[in-house]
Amino acid sequence: MKAKYIFRTLLIISLLNLTIIFNLSATVFTVDNAANTDDFAAASAGTMTFVKCIRLASADATGGAMGHRIYFNIGAAGQKILSVTSIWQILSNTNLNNLIIDGSTQPFAGIGPHVIFVAGGVTEGIAITSGVTNVTLNGLGFRDFQISIKMDNALSCKITNCFLGTDNTGTTPQCTGCTGDGIRMLNGSQFNIVGGGTAGTKNIIFKHLNGVYLTGGTTSDNTIGATAAGEANVISANTQDGVYVFNAGTNNKIAGNIIGLDISGTVASATYSNLYKGIHIQGSQSAIIGGATAGERNIVSGNGYGTGNDGIFLETGCHSSTITNCYIGLDITGIVPLANKIRGILILASNNCQVYSNFITAHSEIGIYLQNSAG
């Protein structure tokens, strides 16, 4: 079996007697070795570790608009667990733009991620940094990292069908030493999507400090979630907030997520509760929570079991933000009450916000509480 494949396509467009020729090329590097080493040799079957595939892709300038692919075919069919002993970084390198890393290519007929990265003495799983654009991570598991995925000045990247802080089945929280964030997005990361584009591409994010954390004044126009049914991220069982946006830029959108419940969206318990808040926006303007369609609806329920906090908290300076079409304190059916511990929504010192078309119920104190806010 070859460890490296090259696909080339010649695209010819003729407009007004002007012929433009694009040479679209992509190389597929196939991981066939579970070690965390690199022999620094050329591609050859049986030696293709993940870290070697990253290096080879970085050095290969043929990716172009199609981008390189990293696929998996390690040993006999089955779920594979790879120990990570050095941080894998996807750095500023035009050869890595448009890269797709697809764990679902590992042959496996069971339940859960096909490939699971487990921390072996490092704090981060994968870091997408320094202006890399349009990288996709799909079908991967991450466990026991302080930060599973870091997006540091990442642009137009996508995280789909990944399992962070789960057991091998991808259904139950399991993570040791996960004292940082599941996904940390910072330093001007823009136009990234954490969530699917088709049914079945949701992410499961459990058992970190915050499930997803955005920060930095130019970290803007990112989407946490989805727009259609079946794409919803499940962001639960985190020791602080499900999603925390702190002093970030504008137009960050949180839509189509299940936040605070199990993967079915029907069970609330101390096991699945985000112990502080479901969604916490602080010092970040024009945030969008929810959307016009049913697929953009957030289910924000069962949060605050640790400290008795709110489903959604807009804190100081979240001016011109919107909360719409969410179920807050209900299960995914919109019928069964599953309250957040204190309030449904708290808006503090944030002006000109819009809250409409939400279903809010069963909270011990109040559904919506506005404090020092106007407009």
Short mmCIF file of C-alpha atoms in Angstrom, two decimals:
data_model
loop_
_atom_site.label_atom_id
_atom_site.label_comp_id
_atom_site.label_asym_id
_atom_site.label_seq_id
_atom_site.Cartn_x
_atom_site.Cartn_y
_atom_site.Cartn_z
CA MET A 1 0.00 0.00 0.00
CA LYS A 2 1.40 3.37 -0.96
CA ALA A 3 1.78 5.96 1.77
CA LYS A 4 1.58 8.97 -0.50
CA TYR A 5 -0.73 9.74 -3.41
CA ILE A 6 -0.75 12.72 -5.73
CA PHE A 7 -3.86 13.98 -7.48
CA ARG A 8 -3.55 16.61 -10.18
CA THR A 9 -6.30 18.32 -12.11
CA LEU A 10 -5.88 20.67 -15.04
CA LEU A 11 -8.68 23.22 -15.08
CA ILE A 12 -9.10 25.29 -18.23
CA ILE A 13 -11.48 28.24 -18.34
CA SER A 14 -12.04 30.07 -21.61
CA LEU A 15 -13.66 33.51 -21.43
CA LEU A 16 -13.79 35.92 -24.35
CA ASN A 17 -11.03 34.04 -26.15
CA LEU A 18 -8.82 34.28 -23.08
CA THR A 19 -7.72 30.90 -21.79
CA ILE A 20 -6.70 30.62 -18.12
CA ILE A 21 -5.02 27.44 -16.95
CA PHE A 22 -4.94 26.45 -13.28
CA ASN A 23 -2.87 23.48 -12.17
CA LEU A 24 -4.71 22.19 -9.11
CA SER A 25 -2.64 19.68 -7.17
CA ALA A 26 -2.96 17.86 -3.90
CA THR A 27 -0.99 15.20 -2.12
CA VAL A 28 -2.54 12.65 0.21
CA PHE A 29 -0.23 11.60 3.03
CA THR A 30 -1.53 8.46 4.74
CA VAL A 31 -0.63 7.83 8.38
CA ASP A 32 0.23 4.12 8.65
CA ASN A 33 2.37 4.15 11.81
CA ALA A 34 1.06 5.06 15.29
CA ALA A 35 4.39 6.26 16.71
CA ASN A 36 5.03 9.91 17.57
CA THR A 37 8.41 10.12 15.85
CA ASP A 38 9.84 11.32 12.56
CA ASP A 39 12.71 9.57 10.79
CA PHE A 40 13.20 12.69 8.61
CA ALA A 41 13.35 10.49 5.54
CA ALA A 42 11.24 10.50 2.41
CA ALA A 43 7.74 9.05 2.34
CA SER A 44 7.69 5.27 2.50
CA ALA A 45 5.12 2.70 3.56
CA GLY A 46 5.26 1.74 7.24
CA THR A 47 7.11 4.88 8.35
CA MET A 48 4.37 7.45 7.93
CA THR A 49 3.69 8.75 11.42
CA PHE A 50 1.37 11.70 11.91
CA VAL A 51 4.23 14.06 12.76
CA LYS A 52 6.12 12.93 9.65
CA CYS A 53 3.06 13.56 7.50
CA ILE A 54 2.81 17.11 8.87
CA ARG A 55 6.48 17.73 8.02
CA LEU A 56 6.16 16.33 4.51
CA ALA A 57 3.04 18.35 3.83
CA SER A 58 4.80 21.50 5.07
CA ALA A 59 7.63 20.93 2.60
CA ASP A 60 5.41 20.09 -0.37
CA ALA A 61 4.50 23.13 -2.45
CA THR A 62 2.08 21.32 -4.78
CA GLY A 63 -1.02 21.69 -2.62
CA GLY A 64 -2.35 24.80 -4.26
CA ALA A 65 -6.05 25.59 -4.08
CA MET A 66 -6.98 21.96 -3.44
CA GLY A 67 -4.74 21.60 -0.40
CA HIS A 68 -3.03 18.52 0.98
CA ARG A 69 -4.80 15.67 2.77
CA ILE A 70 -3.71 13.63 5.76
CA TYR A 71 -5.61 10.35 5.97
CA PHE A 72 -5.22 7.33 8.26
CA ASN A 73 -4.80 3.61 7.64
CA ILE A 74 -2.94 2.23 10.66
CA GLY A 75 -2.62 -1.55 10.89
CA ALA A 76 -5.72 -3.68 11.05
CA ALA A 77 -9.11 -2.00 10.91
CA GLY A 78 -10.24 -0.53 14.22
CA GLN A 79 -10.11 2.50 16.46
CA LYS A 80 -6.55 3.76 16.96
CA ILE A 81 -5.20 5.66 19.96
CA LEU A 82 -2.07 7.75 19.36
CA SER A 83 0.03 9.09 22.23
CA VAL A 84 1.16 12.68 21.67
CA THR A 85 4.57 13.45 23.17
CA SER A 86 5.26 16.71 21.33
CA ILE A 87 2.84 19.48 20.37
CA TRP A 88 1.78 19.23 16.74
CA GLN A 89 1.74 22.68 15.21
CA ILE A 90 0.30 23.70 11.87
CA LEU A 91 2.32 26.86 11.36
CA SER A 92 2.31 29.78 8.95
CA ASN A 93 3.22 28.03 5.75
CA THR A 94 1.34 28.48 2.50
CA ASN A 95 1.91 24.79 1.78
CA LEU A 96 -0.46 23.99 4.67
CA ASN A 97 -3.26 26.29 3.58
CA ASN A 98 -6.36 24.25 2.66
CA LEU A 99 -5.02 21.20 4.54
CA ILE A 100 -7.57 18.55 5.58
CA ILE A 101 -6.78 16.11 8.40
CA ASP A 102 -9.47 13.45 8.36
CA GLY A 103 -9.54 10.84 11.12
CA SER A 104 -12.68 9.26 9.67
CA THR A 105 -10.55 7.68 6.95
CA GLN A 106 -9.19 5.14 9.47
CA PRO A 107 -11.20 1.94 8.86
CA PHE A 108 -13.45 1.43 11.89
CA ALA A 109 -17.02 0.15 12.12
CA GLY A 110 -17.64 0.91 15.81
CA ILE A 111 -19.02 3.86 17.75
CA GLY A 112 -16.81 6.86 18.45
CA PRO A 113 -13.88 8.63 16.81
CA HIS A 114 -11.76 6.49 14.51
CA VAL A 115 -8.52 8.11 15.71
CA ILE A 116 -7.97 9.43 19.24
CA PHE A 117 -5.01 11.60 20.23
CA VAL A 118 -4.13 11.20 23.93
CA ALA A 119 -1.70 13.48 25.78
CA GLY A 120 1.60 11.86 26.56
CA GLY A 121 3.20 14.63 28.61
CA VAL A 122 2.22 17.65 26.48
CA THR A 123 -0.36 20.35 27.18
CA GLU A 124 -1.81 20.93 23.71
CA GLY A 125 -3.13 18.59 21.05
CA ILE A 126 -3.01 20.50 17.77
CA ALA A 127 -2.19 24.20 17.34
CA ILE A 128 -3.28 26.00 14.18
CA THR A 129 -1.27 29.20 14.23
CA SER A 130 0.27 32.19 12.51
CA GLY A 131 -2.23 32.99 9.82
CA VAL A 132 -2.75 29.54 8.34
CA THR A 133 -5.98 29.54 6.32
CA ASN A 134 -8.72 27.04 5.58
CA VAL A 135 -7.44 24.07 7.59
CA THR A 136 -10.05 21.41 8.39
CA LEU A 137 -9.85 18.95 11.29
CA ASN A 138 -12.43 16.19 10.94
CA GLY A 139 -13.23 12.98 12.78
CA LEU A 140 -10.55 13.19 15.48
CA GLY A 141 -10.65 12.52 19.21
CA PHE A 142 -8.61 14.45 21.81
CA ARG A 143 -8.21 13.42 25.43
CA ASP A 144 -6.19 14.49 28.50
CA PHE A 145 -4.80 17.72 27.01
CA GLN A 146 -5.00 21.01 28.90
CA ILE A 147 -6.02 22.56 25.56
CA SER A 148 -7.17 20.13 22.93
CA ILE A 149 -7.18 22.48 19.91
CA LYS A 150 -5.61 25.95 19.85
CA MET A 151 -6.44 28.36 17.04
CA ASP A 152 -3.97 31.25 17.30
CA ASN A 153 -4.51 33.73 14.44
CA ALA A 154 -6.20 30.95 12.47
CA LEU A 155 -8.25 32.08 9.48
CA SER A 156 -11.27 30.39 7.88
CA CYS A 157 -10.56 27.03 9.51
CA LYS A 158 -13.13 24.38 10.36
CA ILE A 159 -13.45 21.83 13.17
CA THR A 160 -16.01 19.10 12.42
CA ASN A 161 -17.01 15.76 13.90
CA CYS A 162 -14.32 15.92 16.59
CA PHE A 163 -14.60 14.49 20.10
CA LEU A 164 -12.86 16.44 22.87
CA GLY A 165 -12.72 15.10 26.42
CA THR A 166 -14.81 11.99 25.76
CA ASP A 167 -14.41 8.27 26.27
CA ASN A 168 -13.65 5.99 23.33
CA THR A 169 -17.31 5.92 22.30
CA GLY A 170 -17.53 9.70 22.12
CA THR A 171 -20.61 9.73 24.35
CA THR A 172 -19.38 10.08 27.96
CA PRO A 173 -17.13 12.73 29.55
CA GLN A 174 -13.60 11.46 30.21
CA CYS A 175 -10.54 13.67 30.52
CA THR A 176 -7.65 13.83 33.00
CA GLY A 177 -5.73 17.08 33.40
CA CYS A 178 -7.98 19.05 31.06
CA THR A 179 -7.51 22.30 32.97
CA GLY A 180 -7.58 24.51 29.88
CA ASP A 181 -10.10 24.94 27.10
CA GLY A 182 -11.42 22.39 24.65
CA ILE A 183 -10.95 24.87 21.81
CA ARG A 184 -9.11 28.13 22.44
CA MET A 185 -9.42 30.77 19.71
CA LEU A 186 -7.34 33.94 20.05
CA ASN A 187 -5.11 36.64 18.54
CA GLY A 188 -7.12 37.67 15.53
CA SER A 189 -8.62 34.33 14.60
CA GLN A 190 -11.40 35.12 12.13
CA PHE A 191 -14.07 33.40 10.03
CA ASN A 192 -13.54 30.03 11.67
CA ILE A 193 -16.33 27.47 12.13
CA VAL A 194 -16.56 25.02 15.01
CA GLY A 195 -19.35 22.78 13.80
CA GLY A 196 -20.65 20.90 10.83
CA GLY A 197 -21.77 21.76 7.38
CA THR A 198 -23.83 18.61 6.97
CA ALA A 199 -25.78 16.30 9.27
CA GLY A 200 -23.57 14.15 11.48
CA THR A 201 -20.63 16.56 11.60
CA LYS A 202 -21.18 18.00 15.06
CA ASN A 203 -18.43 18.20 17.67
CA ILE A 204 -18.67 16.82 21.20
CA ILE A 205 -16.78 19.00 23.69
CA PHE A 206 -16.69 17.74 27.28
CA LYS A 207 -14.73 18.08 30.50
CA HIS A 208 -12.44 21.08 29.98
CA LEU A 209 -12.23 24.43 31.78
CA ASN A 210 -14.37 26.08 29.10
CA GLY A 211 -15.67 24.11 26.19
CA VAL A 212 -14.85 26.87 23.69
CA TYR A 213 -13.01 30.09 24.59
CA LEU A 214 -12.63 33.13 22.32
CA THR A 215 -10.51 36.14 23.22
CA GLY A 216 -8.67 39.06 21.61
CA GLY A 217 -10.07 42.28 20.16
CA THR A 218 -9.68 41.17 16.55
CA THR A 219 -10.99 37.64 17.12
CA SER A 220 -14.20 38.15 15.19
CA ASP A 221 -16.74 36.71 12.74
CA ASN A 222 -16.35 33.18 14.06
CA THR A 223 -19.17 30.64 14.29
CA ILE A 224 -19.56 28.16 17.11
CA GLY A 225 -22.25 25.81 15.91
CA ALA A 226 -24.29 25.20 12.80
CA THR A 227 -27.29 26.23 10.77
CA ALA A 228 -29.16 22.98 10.05
CA ALA A 229 -30.62 20.09 12.01
CA GLY A 230 -28.17 17.32 12.90
CA GLU A 231 -25.13 19.61 12.99
CA ALA A 232 -25.39 20.79 16.60
CA ASN A 233 -22.28 20.74 18.76
CA VAL A 234 -22.73 19.29 22.24
CA ILE A 235 -20.79 21.45 24.73
CA SER A 236 -21.27 20.13 28.25
CA ALA A 237 -19.61 18.87 31.43
CA ASN A 238 -17.06 21.71 31.54
CA THR A 239 -15.86 23.02 34.88
CA GLN A 240 -16.62 26.67 34.04
CA ASP A 241 -18.53 27.81 30.96
CA GLY A 242 -19.74 25.98 27.90
CA VAL A 243 -18.78 28.89 25.62
CA TYR A 244 -16.87 31.89 26.96
CA VAL A 245 -16.20 34.93 24.75
CA PHE A 246 -13.95 37.40 26.58
CA ASN A 247 -12.95 40.83 25.23
CA ALA A 248 -13.18 39.52 21.68
CA GLY A 249 -14.18 41.31 18.49
CA THR A 250 -17.59 41.57 16.87
CA ASN A 251 -20.02 39.27 15.11
CA ASN A 252 -19.06 36.05 16.81
CA LYS A 253 -22.00 33.68 16.45
CA ILE A 254 -23.12 30.84 18.71
CA ALA A 255 -25.91 28.88 17.06
CA GLY A 256 -27.29 25.37 16.84
CA ASN A 257 -25.60 23.95 19.94
CA ILE A 258 -26.69 21.75 22.83
CA ILE A 259 -25.08 23.35 25.87
CA GLY A 260 -25.34 21.72 29.31
CA LEU A 261 -27.09 18.45 28.44
CA ASP A 262 -26.10 14.97 27.27
CA ILE A 263 -25.64 14.19 23.58
CA SER A 264 -29.33 13.43 23.13
CA GLY A 265 -30.32 16.85 24.47
CA THR A 266 -32.74 15.27 26.92
CA VAL A 267 -30.74 14.62 30.13
CA ALA A 268 -29.62 17.24 32.65
CA SER A 269 -27.39 16.24 35.56
CA ALA A 270 -24.27 17.24 37.46
CA THR A 271 -22.35 15.01 35.05
CA TYR A 272 -23.28 17.08 31.99
CA SER A 273 -23.77 20.54 33.48
CA ASN A 274 -21.34 23.31 32.59
CA LEU A 275 -20.72 24.25 36.20
CA TYR A 276 -20.72 28.04 35.76
CA LYS A 277 -22.69 29.24 32.73
CA GLY A 278 -23.87 27.85 29.45
CA ILE A 279 -22.87 30.87 27.36
CA HIS A 280 -20.86 33.75 28.83
CA ILE A 281 -20.08 36.80 26.70
CA GLN A 282 -17.97 39.52 28.33
CA GLY A 283 -16.78 42.79 26.78
CA SER A 284 -17.59 41.64 23.24
CA GLN A 285 -20.04 43.54 21.07
CA SER A 286 -22.54 42.39 18.44
CA ALA A 287 -22.49 38.77 19.52
CA ILE A 288 -25.19 36.59 17.95
CA ILE A 289 -26.74 33.78 19.99
CA GLY A 290 -29.19 31.69 18.01
CA GLY A 291 -30.73 32.50 14.66
CA ALA A 292 -33.88 32.55 12.57
CA THR A 293 -34.04 28.84 11.71
CA ALA A 294 -34.66 25.79 13.88
CA GLY A 295 -31.17 24.55 13.01
CA GLU A 296 -29.66 27.69 14.56
CA ARG A 297 -31.50 27.20 17.84
CA ASN A 298 -29.28 26.73 20.91
CA ILE A 299 -30.52 24.43 23.65
CA VAL A 300 -29.06 26.07 26.78
CA SER A 301 -30.22 24.04 29.76
CA GLY A 302 -28.95 22.24 32.83
CA ASN A 303 -26.08 24.66 33.47
CA GLY A 304 -24.83 26.08 36.77
CA TYR A 305 -24.84 22.94 38.91
CA GLY A 306 -21.51 23.96 40.45
CA THR A 307 -22.03 27.61 41.37
CA GLY A 308 -25.69 28.28 40.67
CA ASN A 309 -25.23 30.48 37.62
CA ASP A 310 -27.12 31.39 34.48
CA GLY A 311 -27.93 29.87 31.14
CA ILE A 312 -26.71 32.92 29.21
CA PHE A 313 -24.79 35.87 30.68
CA LEU A 314 -24.00 39.04 28.71
CA GLU A 315 -21.55 40.84 30.97
CA THR A 316 -20.47 44.50 30.67
CA GLY A 317 -19.94 45.90 27.22
CA CYS A 318 -21.80 43.34 25.12
CA HIS A 319 -23.62 46.11 23.31
CA SER A 320 -25.86 45.40 20.31
CA SER A 321 -25.88 41.65 20.89
CA THR A 322 -28.78 39.35 20.00
CA ILE A 323 -30.33 36.30 21.65
CA THR A 324 -33.05 34.70 19.55
CA ASN A 325 -34.94 31.47 18.97
CA CYS A 326 -33.24 29.52 21.79
CA TYR A 327 -34.62 26.95 24.19
CA ILE A 328 -33.39 28.03 27.62
CA GLY A 329 -34.33 25.68 30.43
CA LEU A 330 -35.93 23.10 28.11
CA ASP A 331 -34.83 19.88 26.47
CA ILE A 332 -34.30 19.54 22.73
CA THR A 333 -38.01 18.87 22.15
CA GLY A 334 -38.98 22.17 23.74
CA ILE A 335 -41.39 20.31 26.02
CA VAL A 336 -39.53 18.99 29.08
CA PRO A 337 -38.23 21.59 31.60
CA LEU A 338 -34.50 21.21 32.36
CA ALA A 339 -33.65 24.43 34.14
CA ASN A 340 -30.41 26.29 34.48
CA LYS A 341 -29.85 26.73 38.21
CA ILE A 342 -30.65 30.43 38.76
CA ARG A 343 -31.64 32.55 35.75
CA GLY A 344 -32.26 31.93 32.10
CA ILE A 345 -30.64 35.14 30.83
CA LEU A 346 -28.74 37.87 32.68
CA ILE A 347 -27.77 41.04 30.82
CA LEU A 348 -25.45 43.36 32.75
CA ALA A 349 -24.29 46.82 31.58
CA SER A 350 -24.86 46.00 27.94
CA ASN A 351 -26.99 48.34 25.83
CA ASN A 352 -29.12 47.97 22.71
CA CYS A 353 -29.35 44.19 22.95
CA GLN A 354 -32.23 42.27 21.38
CA VAL A 355 -33.83 39.26 23.08
CA TYR A 356 -36.79 37.77 21.23
CA SER A 357 -38.54 34.55 20.16
CA ASN A 358 -36.90 32.48 22.90
CA PHE A 359 -38.58 29.83 25.03
CA ILE A 360 -37.47 30.23 28.66
CA THR A 361 -38.83 28.32 31.63
CA ALA A 362 -38.37 26.58 34.98
CA HIS A 363 -35.62 28.72 36.51
CA SER A 364 -35.48 29.18 40.28
CA GLU A 365 -35.10 32.97 40.17
CA ILE A 366 -36.15 34.63 36.92
CA GLY A 367 -36.23 34.02 33.17
CA ILE A 368 -34.64 37.30 31.98
CA TYR A 369 -32.89 39.79 34.23
CA LEU A 370 -31.60 43.15 32.95
CA GLN A 371 -29.26 45.17 35.15
CA ASN A 372 -27.79 48.58 34.24
CA SER A 373 -28.70 47.98 30.60
CA ALA A 374 -30.75 50.16 28.24
CA GLY A 375 -31.87 50.48 24.66
#
